[in-house]
PDB file of C-alpha atoms in Angstrom:
ATOM      1  CA  ASP A   1      35.198 -40.269  65.357  1.00 83.00           C
ATOM      2  CA  ARG A   2      36.632 -36.875  65.068  1.00 91.00           C
ATOM      3  CA  LYS A   3      37.567 -37.305  61.636  1.00 93.00           C
ATOM      4  CA  LEU A   4      33.571 -37.461  60.663  1.00 89.00           C
ATOM      5  CA  THR A   5      32.916 -34.175  63.295  1.00 90.00           C
ATOM      6  CA  GLU A   6      35.474 -32.179  61.390  1.00 91.00           C
ATOM      7  CA  TYR A   7      33.758 -32.869  58.165  1.00 89.00           C
ATOM      8  CA  ALA A   8      30.240 -32.333  59.461  1.00 84.00           C
ATOM      9  CA  LEU A   9      31.140 -29.037  60.826  1.00 86.00           C
ATOM     10  CA  SER A  10      33.154 -28.358  57.841  1.00 91.00           C
ATOM     11  CA  LEU A  11      29.660 -28.688  55.891  1.00 83.00           C
ATOM     12  CA  PRO A  12      27.868 -25.170  54.949  1.00 83.00           C
ATOM     13  CA  LEU A  13      24.833 -24.600  57.416  1.00 79.00           C
ATOM     14  CA  LYS A  14      22.863 -24.689  53.916  1.00 78.00           C
ATOM     15  CA  THR A  15      23.840 -28.649  53.893  1.00 76.00           C
ATOM     16  CA  LEU A  16      23.224 -29.448  57.772  1.00 75.00           C
ATOM     17  CA  THR A  17      19.845 -27.910  57.324  1.00 76.00           C
ATOM     18  CA  PRO A  18      17.846 -27.946  54.211  1.00 70.00           C
ATOM     19  CA  GLY A  19      15.411 -25.300  53.769  1.00 70.00           C
ATOM     20  CA  LEU A  20      16.401 -23.935  57.102  1.00 68.00           C
ATOM     21  CA  LYS A  21      14.469 -27.129  59.232  1.00 72.00           C
ATOM     22  CA  ARG A  22      15.219 -28.225  62.303  1.00 73.00           C
ATOM     23  CA  LYS A  23      17.111 -31.719  61.698  1.00 78.00           C
ATOM     24  CA  GLY A  24      16.572 -31.038  58.024  1.00 78.00           C
ATOM     25  CA  LEU A  25      19.558 -33.387  56.823  1.00 78.00           C
ATOM     26  CA  LEU A  26      18.287 -36.205  59.056  1.00 84.00           C
ATOM     27  CA  ARG A  27      14.887 -36.170  57.416  1.00 83.00           C
ATOM     28  CA  ALA A  28      16.270 -36.028  54.322  1.00 83.00           C
ATOM     29  CA  LEU A  29      18.466 -39.071  54.776  1.00 86.00           C
ATOM     30  CA  ALA A  30      15.495 -41.128  56.903  1.00 92.00           C
ATOM     31  CA  ARG A  31      12.955 -40.298  53.337  1.00 91.00           C
ATOM     32  CA  LYS A  32      15.201 -42.266  51.613  1.00 93.00           C
ATOM     33  CA  TYR A  33      14.372 -45.452  53.764  1.00 95.00           C
ATOM     34  CA  LEU A  34      11.046 -44.564  55.927  1.00 95.00           C
ATOM     35  CA  PRO A  35       7.580 -43.818  54.542  1.00 94.00           C
ATOM     36  CA  ARG A  36       7.247 -40.114  54.103  1.00 89.00           C
ATOM     37  CA  GLU A  37       4.122 -40.296  57.017  1.00 91.00           C
ATOM     38  CA  THR A  38       6.773 -41.644  59.192  1.00 91.00           C
ATOM     39  CA  VAL A  39       9.202 -38.798  58.766  1.00 89.00           C
ATOM     40  CA  ASP A  40       6.843 -35.964  58.308  1.00 87.00           C
ATOM     41  CA  ARG A  41       4.387 -36.673  61.408  1.00 88.00           C
ATOM     42  CA  PRO A  42       4.009 -34.127  63.831  1.00 87.00           C
ATOM     43  CA  LYS A  43       6.110 -34.669  67.239  1.00 83.00           C
ATOM     44  CA  MET A  44       4.333 -37.091  69.499  1.00 84.00           C
ATOM     45  CA  GLY A  45       4.760 -36.921  73.412  1.00 87.00           C
ATOM     46  CA  PHE A  46       5.703 -40.193  75.433  1.00 89.00           C
ATOM     47  CA  ALA A  47       3.477 -41.048  78.149  1.00 90.00           C
ATOM     48  CA  LEU A  48       3.836 -43.529  80.722  1.00 92.00           C
ATOM     49  CA  PRO A  49       1.136 -46.080  81.593  1.00 95.00           C
ATOM     50  CA  LEU A  50       1.288 -45.397  85.121  1.00 95.00           C
ATOM     51  CA  GLY A  51      -2.407 -46.243  85.732  1.00 95.00           C
ATOM     52  CA  GLU A  52      -1.490 -49.678  83.917  1.00 96.00           C
ATOM     53  CA  TRP A  53       1.507 -50.136  86.197  1.00 97.00           C
ATOM     54  CA  PHE A  54      -0.766 -49.301  89.714  1.00 98.00           C
ATOM     55  CA  ARG A  55      -3.180 -51.682  88.594  1.00 97.00           C
ATOM     56  CA  ASN A  56      -0.859 -54.406  87.661  1.00 96.00           C
ATOM     57  CA  ASP A  57       2.165 -53.850  90.066  1.00 94.00           C
ATOM     58  CA  PHE A  58       4.602 -53.651  87.557  1.00 95.00           C
ATOM     59  CA  GLY A  59       7.622 -52.851  89.199  1.00 94.00           C
ATOM     60  CA  ASP A  60       6.334 -53.369  92.775  1.00 97.00           C
ATOM     61  CA  MET A  61       4.340 -49.712  91.743  1.00 97.00           C
ATOM     62  CA  ARG A  62       0.995 -50.619  93.119  1.00 98.00           C
ATOM     63  CA  THR A  63       2.873 -52.296  96.168  1.00 98.00           C
ATOM     64  CA  LEU A  64       4.683 -49.192  96.057  1.00 98.00           C
ATOM     65  CA  LEU A  65       1.412 -46.770  96.279  1.00 98.00           C
ATOM     66  CA  THR A  66      -0.335 -49.181  98.306  1.00 98.00           C
ATOM     67  CA  ASP A  67       2.390 -49.416 100.810  1.00 98.00           C
ATOM     68  CA  GLN A  68       3.406 -45.381 101.079  1.00 98.00           C
ATOM     69  CA  LEU A  69      -0.438 -43.977 101.055  1.00 98.00           C
ATOM     70  CA  GLY A  70      -1.525 -46.304 103.786  1.00 96.00           C
ATOM     71  CA  SER A  71       1.678 -45.903 105.609  1.00 95.00           C
ATOM     72  CA  ALA A  72       0.907 -44.014 109.459  1.00 94.00           C
ATOM     73  CA  ASP A  73       1.568 -40.615 108.425  1.00 94.00           C
ATOM     74  CA  PRO A  74       2.039 -40.605 104.328  1.00 97.00           C
ATOM     75  CA  PHE A  75       1.793 -36.421 104.016  1.00 97.00           C
ATOM     76  CA  GLY A  76       3.697 -35.421 107.243  1.00 95.00           C
ATOM     77  CA  GLY A  77       0.950 -33.662 108.656  1.00 93.00           C
ATOM     78  CA  LEU A  78      -0.149 -32.035 105.860  1.00 96.00           C
ATOM     79  CA  PRO A  79      -4.303 -31.626 105.298  1.00 96.00           C
ATOM     80  CA  VAL A  80      -4.744 -34.273 102.854  1.00 97.00           C
ATOM     81  CA  ASP A  81      -7.995 -36.362 103.301  1.00 97.00           C
ATOM     82  CA  ARG A  82      -6.855 -40.035 103.890  1.00 96.00           C
ATOM     83  CA  GLU A  83     -10.177 -41.487 103.290  1.00 96.00           C
ATOM     84  CA  GLN A  84     -10.820 -39.425  99.677  1.00 98.00           C
ATOM     85  CA  VAL A  85      -7.068 -40.743  99.212  1.00 98.00           C
ATOM     86  CA  GLN A  86      -8.158 -44.462  99.638  1.00 98.00           C
ATOM     87  CA  ILE A  87     -11.458 -43.841  97.412  1.00 98.00           C
ATOM     88  CA  LEU A  88      -9.219 -42.898  94.229  1.00 98.00           C
ATOM     89  CA  ILE A  89      -6.895 -45.712  95.127  1.00 98.00           C
ATOM     90  CA  ASN A  90     -10.129 -48.355  95.432  1.00 98.00           C
ATOM     91  CA  GLU A  91     -11.307 -46.779  92.215  1.00 98.00           C
ATOM     92  CA  HIS A  92      -8.421 -46.589  90.358  1.00 98.00           C
ATOM     93  CA  LEU A  93      -7.133 -50.698  91.546  1.00 97.00           C
ATOM     94  CA  SER A  94     -10.470 -51.569  90.694  1.00 97.00           C
ATOM     95  CA  GLY A  95     -11.077 -50.175  87.302  1.00 97.00           C
ATOM     96  CA  LYS A  96     -13.900 -48.411  87.939  1.00 98.00           C
ATOM     97  CA  MET A  97     -11.922 -45.031  87.466  1.00 97.00           C
ATOM     98  CA  ASN A  98      -8.679 -43.591  85.963  1.00 97.00           C
ATOM     99  CA  HIS A  99      -6.748 -41.506  88.567  1.00 98.00           C
ATOM    100  CA  GLU A 100      -3.246 -42.311  87.509  1.00 97.00           C
ATOM    101  CA  HIS A 101      -2.289 -38.622  87.123  1.00 97.00           C
ATOM    102  CA  ARG A 102      -4.220 -37.528  90.976  1.00 98.00           C
ATOM    103  CA  LEU A 103      -2.453 -40.842  92.275  1.00 98.00           C
ATOM    104  CA  PHE A 104       1.165 -39.889  91.106  1.00 98.00           C
ATOM    105  CA  ALA A 105       0.686 -36.791  91.981  1.00 98.00           C
ATOM    106  CA  LEU A 106      -0.228 -37.933  95.871  1.00 98.00           C
ATOM    107  CA  LEU A 107       2.714 -40.285  95.621  1.00 98.00           C
ATOM    108  CA  THR A 108       5.066 -38.012  94.422  1.00 98.00           C
ATOM    109  CA  LEU A 109       4.371 -35.479  97.205  1.00 98.00           C
ATOM    110  CA  SER A 110       4.499 -38.154  99.820  1.00 98.00           C
ATOM    111  CA  LEU A 111       7.616 -39.620  99.271  1.00 98.00           C
ATOM    112  CA  TRP A 112       8.891 -35.883  98.590  1.00 98.00           C
ATOM    113  CA  VAL A 113       7.566 -35.206 102.671  1.00 97.00           C
ATOM    114  CA  GLN A 114       9.428 -38.398 103.711  1.00 95.00           C
ATOM    115  CA  GLU A 115      12.490 -37.107 102.188  1.00 95.00           C
ATOM    116  CA  ALA A 116      11.740 -33.851 103.512  1.00 95.00           C
ATOM    117  CA  LYS A 117      11.601 -34.916 107.182  1.00 90.00           C
ATOM    118  CA  GLY A 118      14.559 -37.048 106.726  1.00 80.00           C
TER     119      GLY A 118
END
């Protein structure tokens, strides 16, 4: 809304950033409706549950992982030990170990190689 934007831009900096804190106005407003510990908590990261997605085939992720890394030449001739890759997959899918980050990196590498080779 144009009027709201013009009004917000007309406010003094002190009003927009109380205490010179980022998102100060938003936090001040949020404190009226949310618990203080929610408003003032530190930033939190957002992690994707890749490990679960690979195990449970959410969005066909396990299928993509096993088909892509099990293909004839998933790494385009790069020196990657395919037996070790298969061990990582088996350990992860069985729940014995959590290799989600390694497997995601290998999957990404394989997809990149495939795309780069056309």
